[in-house]
XYZ file of C-alpha atoms in Angstrom:
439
model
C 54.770 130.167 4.593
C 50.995 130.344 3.913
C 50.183 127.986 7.204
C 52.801 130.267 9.147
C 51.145 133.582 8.503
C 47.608 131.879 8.695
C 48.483 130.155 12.219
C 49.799 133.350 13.482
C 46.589 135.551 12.906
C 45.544 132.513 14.177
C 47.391 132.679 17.570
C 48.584 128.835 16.226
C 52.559 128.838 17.447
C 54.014 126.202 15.654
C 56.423 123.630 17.915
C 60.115 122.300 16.337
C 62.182 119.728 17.738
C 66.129 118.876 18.065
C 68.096 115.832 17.830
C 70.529 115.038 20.179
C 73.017 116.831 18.602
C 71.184 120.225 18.587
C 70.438 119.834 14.481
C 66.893 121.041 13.458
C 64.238 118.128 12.685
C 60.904 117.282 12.119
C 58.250 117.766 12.506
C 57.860 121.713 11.639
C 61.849 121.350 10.784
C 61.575 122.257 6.839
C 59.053 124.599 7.787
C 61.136 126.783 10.319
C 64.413 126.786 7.597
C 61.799 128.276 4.850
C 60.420 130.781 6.930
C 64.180 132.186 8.143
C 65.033 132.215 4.276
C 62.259 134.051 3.067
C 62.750 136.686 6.254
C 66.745 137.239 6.023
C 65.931 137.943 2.352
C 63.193 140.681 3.104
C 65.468 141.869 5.848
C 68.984 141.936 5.084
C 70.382 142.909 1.406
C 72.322 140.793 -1.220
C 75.050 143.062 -1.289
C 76.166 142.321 2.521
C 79.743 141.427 2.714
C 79.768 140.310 6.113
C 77.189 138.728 8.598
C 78.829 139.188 11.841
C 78.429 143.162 10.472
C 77.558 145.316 13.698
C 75.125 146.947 11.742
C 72.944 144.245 10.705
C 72.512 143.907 14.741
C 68.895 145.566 14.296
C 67.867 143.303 11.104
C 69.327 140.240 13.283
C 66.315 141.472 16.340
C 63.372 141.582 13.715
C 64.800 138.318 12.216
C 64.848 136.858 15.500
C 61.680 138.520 16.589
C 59.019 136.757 14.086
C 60.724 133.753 14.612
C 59.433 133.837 18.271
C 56.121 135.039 17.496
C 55.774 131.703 14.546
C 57.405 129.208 16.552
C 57.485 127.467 20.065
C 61.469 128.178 19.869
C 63.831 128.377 23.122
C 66.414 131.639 23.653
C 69.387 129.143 23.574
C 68.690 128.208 19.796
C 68.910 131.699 18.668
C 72.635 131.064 17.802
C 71.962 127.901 15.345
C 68.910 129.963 13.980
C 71.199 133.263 13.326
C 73.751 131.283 11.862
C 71.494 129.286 9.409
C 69.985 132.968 8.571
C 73.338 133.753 7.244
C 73.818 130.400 5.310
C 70.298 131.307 3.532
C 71.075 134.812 2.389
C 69.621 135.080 -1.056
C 66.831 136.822 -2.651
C 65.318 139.354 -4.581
C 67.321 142.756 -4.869
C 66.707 146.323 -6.188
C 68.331 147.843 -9.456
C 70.759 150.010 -7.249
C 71.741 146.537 -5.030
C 72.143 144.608 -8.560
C 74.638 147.266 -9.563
C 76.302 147.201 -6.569
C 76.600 142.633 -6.907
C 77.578 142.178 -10.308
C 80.585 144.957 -9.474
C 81.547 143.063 -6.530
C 81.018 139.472 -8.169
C 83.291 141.023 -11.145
C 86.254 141.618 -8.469
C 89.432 139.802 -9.316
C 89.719 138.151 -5.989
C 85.832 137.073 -5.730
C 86.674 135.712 -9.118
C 89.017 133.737 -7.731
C 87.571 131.967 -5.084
C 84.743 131.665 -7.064
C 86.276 129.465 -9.281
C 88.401 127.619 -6.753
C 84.864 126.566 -4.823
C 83.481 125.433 -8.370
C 85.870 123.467 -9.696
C 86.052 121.870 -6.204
C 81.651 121.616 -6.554
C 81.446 120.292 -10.061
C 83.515 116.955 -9.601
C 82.198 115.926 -5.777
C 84.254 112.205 -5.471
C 81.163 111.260 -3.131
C 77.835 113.359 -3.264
C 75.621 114.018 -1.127
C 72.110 112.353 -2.278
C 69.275 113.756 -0.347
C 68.547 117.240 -0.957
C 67.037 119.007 1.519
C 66.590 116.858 4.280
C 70.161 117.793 5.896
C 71.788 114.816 8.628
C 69.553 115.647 11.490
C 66.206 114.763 9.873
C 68.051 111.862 8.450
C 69.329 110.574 11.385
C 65.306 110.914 12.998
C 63.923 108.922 10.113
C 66.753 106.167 10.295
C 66.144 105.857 14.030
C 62.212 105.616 13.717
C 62.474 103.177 10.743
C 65.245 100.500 13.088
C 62.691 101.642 16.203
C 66.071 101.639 18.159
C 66.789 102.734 21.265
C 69.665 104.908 21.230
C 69.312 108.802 20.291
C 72.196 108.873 17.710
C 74.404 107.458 14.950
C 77.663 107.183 14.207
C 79.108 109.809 11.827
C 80.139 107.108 9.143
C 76.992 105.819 9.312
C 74.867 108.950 8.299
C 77.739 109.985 5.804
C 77.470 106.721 3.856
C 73.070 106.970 4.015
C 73.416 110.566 2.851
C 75.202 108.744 -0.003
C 72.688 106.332 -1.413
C 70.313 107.232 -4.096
C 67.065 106.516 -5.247
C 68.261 103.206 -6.286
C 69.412 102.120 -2.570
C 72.691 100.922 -3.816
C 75.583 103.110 -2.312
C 78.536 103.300 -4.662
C 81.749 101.127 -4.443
C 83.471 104.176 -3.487
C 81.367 104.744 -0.824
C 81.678 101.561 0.455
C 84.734 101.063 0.408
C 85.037 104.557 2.751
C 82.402 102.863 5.021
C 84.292 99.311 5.388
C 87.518 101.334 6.173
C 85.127 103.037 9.295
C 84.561 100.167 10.443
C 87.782 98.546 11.082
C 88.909 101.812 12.812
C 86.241 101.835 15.118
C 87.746 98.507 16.027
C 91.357 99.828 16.829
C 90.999 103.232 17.593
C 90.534 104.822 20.951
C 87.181 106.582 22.321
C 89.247 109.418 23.165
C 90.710 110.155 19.689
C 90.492 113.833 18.609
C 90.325 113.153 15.228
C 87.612 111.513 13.757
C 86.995 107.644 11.892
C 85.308 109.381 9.180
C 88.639 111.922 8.602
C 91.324 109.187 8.784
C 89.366 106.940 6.465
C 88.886 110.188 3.671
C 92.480 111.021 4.284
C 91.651 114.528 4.120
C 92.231 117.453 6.689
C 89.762 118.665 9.201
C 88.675 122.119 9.367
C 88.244 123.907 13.022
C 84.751 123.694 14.419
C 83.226 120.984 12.131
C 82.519 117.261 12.929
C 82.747 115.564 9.573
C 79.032 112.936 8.864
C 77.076 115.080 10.649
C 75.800 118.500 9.251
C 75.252 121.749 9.824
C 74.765 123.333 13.486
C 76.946 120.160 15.269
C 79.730 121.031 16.567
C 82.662 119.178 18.649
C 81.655 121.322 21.746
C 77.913 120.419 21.379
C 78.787 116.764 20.330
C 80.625 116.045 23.986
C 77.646 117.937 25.700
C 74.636 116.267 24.772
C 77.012 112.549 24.810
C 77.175 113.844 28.968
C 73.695 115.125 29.056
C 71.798 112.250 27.074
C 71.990 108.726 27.778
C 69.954 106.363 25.628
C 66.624 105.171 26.251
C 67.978 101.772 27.636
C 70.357 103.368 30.055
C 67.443 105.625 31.290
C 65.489 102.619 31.570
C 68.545 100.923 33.686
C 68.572 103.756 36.230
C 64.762 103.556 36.603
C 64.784 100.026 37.681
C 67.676 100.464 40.195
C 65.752 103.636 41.417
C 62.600 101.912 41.871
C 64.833 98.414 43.476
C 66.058 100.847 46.195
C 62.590 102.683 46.881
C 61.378 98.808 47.215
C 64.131 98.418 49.903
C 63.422 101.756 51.559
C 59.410 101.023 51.910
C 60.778 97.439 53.546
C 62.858 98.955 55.909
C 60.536 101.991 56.962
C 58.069 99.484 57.316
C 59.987 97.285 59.799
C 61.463 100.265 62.105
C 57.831 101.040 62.419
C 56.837 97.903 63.975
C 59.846 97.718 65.782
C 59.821 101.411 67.097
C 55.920 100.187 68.337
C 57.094 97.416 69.858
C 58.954 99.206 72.449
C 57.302 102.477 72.942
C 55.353 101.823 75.358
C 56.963 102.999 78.346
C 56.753 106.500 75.822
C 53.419 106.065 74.760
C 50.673 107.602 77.443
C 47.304 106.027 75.239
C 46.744 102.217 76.291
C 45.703 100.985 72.557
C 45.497 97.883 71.089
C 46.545 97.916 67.075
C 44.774 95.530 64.854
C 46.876 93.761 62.245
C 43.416 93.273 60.508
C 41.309 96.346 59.810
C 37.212 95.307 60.166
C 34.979 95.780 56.614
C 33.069 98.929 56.537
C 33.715 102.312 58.362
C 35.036 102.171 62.108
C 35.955 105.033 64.263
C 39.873 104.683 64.652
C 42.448 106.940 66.036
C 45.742 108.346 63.835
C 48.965 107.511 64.497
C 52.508 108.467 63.951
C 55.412 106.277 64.441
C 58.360 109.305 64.208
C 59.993 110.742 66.254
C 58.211 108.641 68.867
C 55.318 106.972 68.444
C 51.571 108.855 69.583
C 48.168 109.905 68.462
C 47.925 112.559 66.142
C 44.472 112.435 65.267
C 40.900 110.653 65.271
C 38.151 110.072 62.850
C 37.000 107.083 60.759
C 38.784 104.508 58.891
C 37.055 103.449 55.650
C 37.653 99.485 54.811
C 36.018 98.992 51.679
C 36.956 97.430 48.478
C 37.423 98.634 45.536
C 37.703 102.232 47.500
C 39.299 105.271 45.682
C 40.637 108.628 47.442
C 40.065 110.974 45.277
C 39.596 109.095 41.547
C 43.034 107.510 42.805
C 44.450 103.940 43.533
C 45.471 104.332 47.419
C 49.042 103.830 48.108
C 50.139 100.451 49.257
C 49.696 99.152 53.128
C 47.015 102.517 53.567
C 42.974 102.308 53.975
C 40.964 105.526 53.201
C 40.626 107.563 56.254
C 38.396 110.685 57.013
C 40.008 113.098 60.000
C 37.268 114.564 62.550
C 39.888 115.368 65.099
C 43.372 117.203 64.996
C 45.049 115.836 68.532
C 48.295 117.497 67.245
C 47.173 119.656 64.702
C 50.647 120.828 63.208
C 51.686 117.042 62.783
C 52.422 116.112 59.072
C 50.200 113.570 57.178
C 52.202 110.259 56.244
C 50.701 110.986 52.476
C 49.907 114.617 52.094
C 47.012 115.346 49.859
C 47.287 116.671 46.472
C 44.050 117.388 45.452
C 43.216 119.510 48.812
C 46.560 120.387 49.511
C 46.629 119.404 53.019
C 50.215 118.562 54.377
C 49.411 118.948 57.912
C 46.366 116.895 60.231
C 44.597 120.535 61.172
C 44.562 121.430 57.525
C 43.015 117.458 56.985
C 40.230 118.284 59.057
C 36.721 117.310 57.223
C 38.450 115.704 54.357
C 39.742 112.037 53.298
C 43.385 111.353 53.234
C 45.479 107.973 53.129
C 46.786 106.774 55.864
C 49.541 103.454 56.938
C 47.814 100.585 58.155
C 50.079 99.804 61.004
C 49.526 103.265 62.259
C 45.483 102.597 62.572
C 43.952 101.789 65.867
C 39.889 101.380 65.574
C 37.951 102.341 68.158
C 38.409 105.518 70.711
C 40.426 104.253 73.723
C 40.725 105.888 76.920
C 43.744 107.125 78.145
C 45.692 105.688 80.884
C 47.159 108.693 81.870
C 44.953 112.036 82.503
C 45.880 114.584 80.079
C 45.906 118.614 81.549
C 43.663 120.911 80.395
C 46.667 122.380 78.021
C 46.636 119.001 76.407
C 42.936 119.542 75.207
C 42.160 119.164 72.122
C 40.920 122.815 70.956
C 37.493 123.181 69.257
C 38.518 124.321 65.982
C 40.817 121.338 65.545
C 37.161 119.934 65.125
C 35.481 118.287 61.959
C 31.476 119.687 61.663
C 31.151 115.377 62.015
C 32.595 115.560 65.167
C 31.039 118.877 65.941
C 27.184 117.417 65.412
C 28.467 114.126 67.252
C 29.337 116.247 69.961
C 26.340 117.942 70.700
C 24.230 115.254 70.184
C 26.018 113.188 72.973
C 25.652 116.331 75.229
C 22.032 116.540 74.503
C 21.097 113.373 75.147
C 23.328 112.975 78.006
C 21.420 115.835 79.493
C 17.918 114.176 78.788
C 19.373 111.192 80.805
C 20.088 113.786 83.747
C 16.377 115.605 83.234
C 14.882 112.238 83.505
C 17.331 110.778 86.604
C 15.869 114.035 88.493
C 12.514 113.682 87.972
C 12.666 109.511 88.710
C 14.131 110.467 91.977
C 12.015 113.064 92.771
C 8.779 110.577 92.070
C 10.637 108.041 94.218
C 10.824 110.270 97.027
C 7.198 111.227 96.522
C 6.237 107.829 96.936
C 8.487 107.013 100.052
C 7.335 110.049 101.736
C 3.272 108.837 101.266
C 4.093 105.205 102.418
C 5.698 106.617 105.372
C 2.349 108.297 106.439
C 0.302 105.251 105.625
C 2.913 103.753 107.793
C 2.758 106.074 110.955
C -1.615 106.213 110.866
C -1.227 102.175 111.041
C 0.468 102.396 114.512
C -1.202 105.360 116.128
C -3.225 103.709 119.302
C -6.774 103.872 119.360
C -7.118 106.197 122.659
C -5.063 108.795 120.846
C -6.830 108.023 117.225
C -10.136 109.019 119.457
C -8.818 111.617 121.573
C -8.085 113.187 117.918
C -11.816 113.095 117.225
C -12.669 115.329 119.960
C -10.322 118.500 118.802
C-alpha cells in the first residue's frame, strides 16, 4: 500500500498483467488484490448483505475510481476487479455495525449454512497448497520455469501443482486424480462440455466455473481467448508463411517490371537507356515509374555508395539512395514513401533523399525524342534550390558565351572592314593616286 500511495503523489501508475485466461498475475498482481481489499473495506460496510445492492452503485465508482488513478488498468477489467472487491469484503467496523453482525451471524439460517460450509472446509480430501498465489500466477511461474511456448495449461495440470507442498511430493490421492486426467484426455472428445478434471473427481459442476483454474475464468472467457490467442509457435508459423508470400510478391513485382519495360516503348515518349549496373559515386539520373505505364516522374541524383544509409536506415532491397531536384509529375507516388519527412508524393520529395528501385533508375539527363508542349513543362516550384542554383548558373554562363560571340564578331568585322581598305589603296592607279594630290 505504502509504494501505491507514494507512486501516486508520485504520478508513478503502476502496470498489471493477465494471463490468457483473463486471471490477474504478476508482476504488480498481489499488489493490485491488496489495494482493492484495503479500499472495499474503507468503502463498503461489514454488515452488507448483498453486493449486487443498487445502493452500493456509488461506493462501487470510488472503488473503481482509485483503482484507475493507482494502476495502468483497462475499462473491460472492471468486471473481474468488482467482483474480486466483493470476494475481499472484510475489515474493520464501528460499534453500531458490530451490533448489527453478530445479530445477523446469530440468525438460525446463517447458522446453518455456516456450519454446512465448515464442516465441508475443515476435512478438504485434496487442499489447496499455495496460499496466496491463486492459479493464474501459478500458471505464469510454471510457464517461465519450462520456458515453453504455449500461453496455458491444462486444468489438471494446475489443479494437481496447486496440490504439492513444500516437500514437492503431491499426495497419492492426488495422483491418482491426475493419472485418471490423463487417460481421459486420451479418449475423450475436444468438444466435451464437461470437463477431465470433473469426471475424474466424480463430483458435480456448478454453473459458471471451470474446475483447475481459479477465480475470474470462466467457460465464456476460456473459449474466447482459446479463438483469440494462439501460441507463440503458431504465431511464429503464420509469420514465416507471411513473410514466404511477401518473398513471392517482391519476385513477381519485380519481373512484371522488367517485362512491362520491355515493351513500353511504343508508350514511352523519353528515348533512355537503363543501366543494369548503377556507376560508384553520385550521377545525375532520371525517376521512373513502371505503373500504370511506364514514364519519368522525376530527376535528380542517384547516390551509389557503400555502406550508404537514408536516414540512420538500412535501404530497402534492389534501391540506391536518391536525392529529387525535379518533380516531372509532381502528384506521382514515391515507390518507398518517406517516414521520417513524410513525403508520399515526388513534389512533396523535392530537396530531400528518398529510396528508390534500381530498375527504375536511368543516369544521365536524356533528351526527349518527342517535343513536349509548353503544358507539359515542368513548373518552377516543382524545383529543388539544387536545381534552382544549377539553373541559373547554366543561364549565366550561357549568356557570357553570347556577350563574348558578339563582341568576337564584331572585332572580326572590324578587321575585315580595315583589310578591305588596305586592299582598295593597293589597286588605285597612279594618275588617279596623283590627281588626288592636287584637291
Amino acid at each position: 500500500m505504502r509504494r501505491v500511495v507514494q507512486g501516486r503523489s508520485r504520478g508513478i501508475i503502476l502496470d498489471v498483467y493477465w494471463n490468457n485466461q483473463g486471471q490477474l498475475i504478476e508482476p504488480n498482481g498481489h499488489t493490485l488484490t491488496s489495494f482493492i481489499g484495503a479500499l472495499v473495506r474503507n468503502e463498503i460496510p461489514i454488515t452488507c448483505d448483498d453486493w449486487r445492492n443498487k445502493e452500493l452503485n456509488e461506493s462501487k465508482e470510488k472503488i473503481w475510481s482509485e483503482i484507475k488513478r493507482c494502476f495502468n488498468i483497462e475499462e473491460e477489467r472492471r468486471g473481474f476487479c468488482m467482483k474480486l472487491a466483493g470476494k475481499l469484503l472484510r475489515g474493520l467496523i464501528s460499534a453500531e455495525e458490530w451490533e448489527a453482525f453478530k445479530s445477523k451471524r446469530q440468525d438460525p439460517v446463517f447458522q446453518r449454512i455456516s456450519a454446512t460450509n465448515r464442516e465441508r472446509a475443515s476435512s478438504p480430501a485434496y487442499p489447496y497448497r499455495k496460499g496466496r498465489v491463486g492459479y493464474g500466477r501459478l500458471e505464469q511461474s510454471m510457464l517461465q520455469k519450462e520456458e515453453s511456448s504455449e500461453t496455458s495449461l491444462p486444468a489438471h495440470v494446475l489443479w494437481k501443482e496447486a496440490r504439492v507442498g513444500k516437500s514437492g511430493v503431491p499426495q497419492e490421492e492426488v495422483l491418482h486424480v491426475y493419472q485418471k486426467c490423463e487417460e481421459l484426455s486420451q479418449s475423450l472428445s475436444p468438444d466435451d462440455t464437461k470437463g477431465i478434471l470433473s469426471r475424474a473427481l466424480d463430483v458435480p459442476e456448478y454453473s459458471g466455473r471451470v474446475r483447475g483454474k481459479g477465480f475470474g475464468v470462466t467457460p465464456t472467457s476460456l473459449s474466447i481467448k482459446k479463438g483469440k490467442a494462439p501460441s507463440n509457435r503458431e504465431l511464429h508459423v503464420r509469420l514465416e508463411a507471411m513473410q514466404a508470400e511477401l518473398d513471392a510478391l517482391r519476385r513477381e513485382r519485380e519481373a512484371s517490371a522488367s517485362t512491362v519495360y520491355r515493351d513500353a516503348s511504343d508508350k514511352n515518349s523519353i528515348n533512355c537507356t537503363f543501366q543494369p549496373n548503377i556507376p560508384e559515386g553520385i550521377s545525375h539520373c532520371q525517376l521512373y515509374l513502371s505503373s500504370p505505364y511506364y514514364r519519368m516522374v522525376g530527376k535528380g541524383k542517384v547516390h551509389n555508395v557503400s555502406g550508404v544509409l537514408l536516414h540512420t536506415r538500412e535501404l530497402p532491397a534492389g534501391c540506391l539512395k536518391v536525392s529529387v531536384d525535379i518533380a516531372v509529375e509532381p502528384d506521382a507516388a514515391l515507390p518507398y514513401p518517406s517516414d521520417d519527412s513524410d513525403a508520399t508524393t515526388v513534389h512533396e520529395a523535392v530537396g530531400s533523399f528518398v529510396a528508390w528501385p534500381t530498375n527504375l533508375i536511368c543516369v544521365g539527363y536524356e533528351t526527349p525524342t518527342k517535343s513536349k508542349s509548353k503544358d507539359n513543362a515542368i513548373p518552377r516550384h516543382t524545383e529543388s534550390t539544387v536545381s534552382r542554383k544549377e539553373l541559373q548558373e547554366n543561364e549565366v554562363s550561357n549568356a557570357s558565351a553570347q556577350q563574348k560571340k558578339k563582341v568576337s564578331n564584331a572585332s572580326a568585322r572590324v578587321k575585315s572592314s580595315g583589310a578591305k581598305k588596305t586592299v582598295a589603296r593597293k589597286k588605285l592607279p597612279p594618275s588617279i593616286g596623283r590627281a588626288s594630290g592636287h584637291f
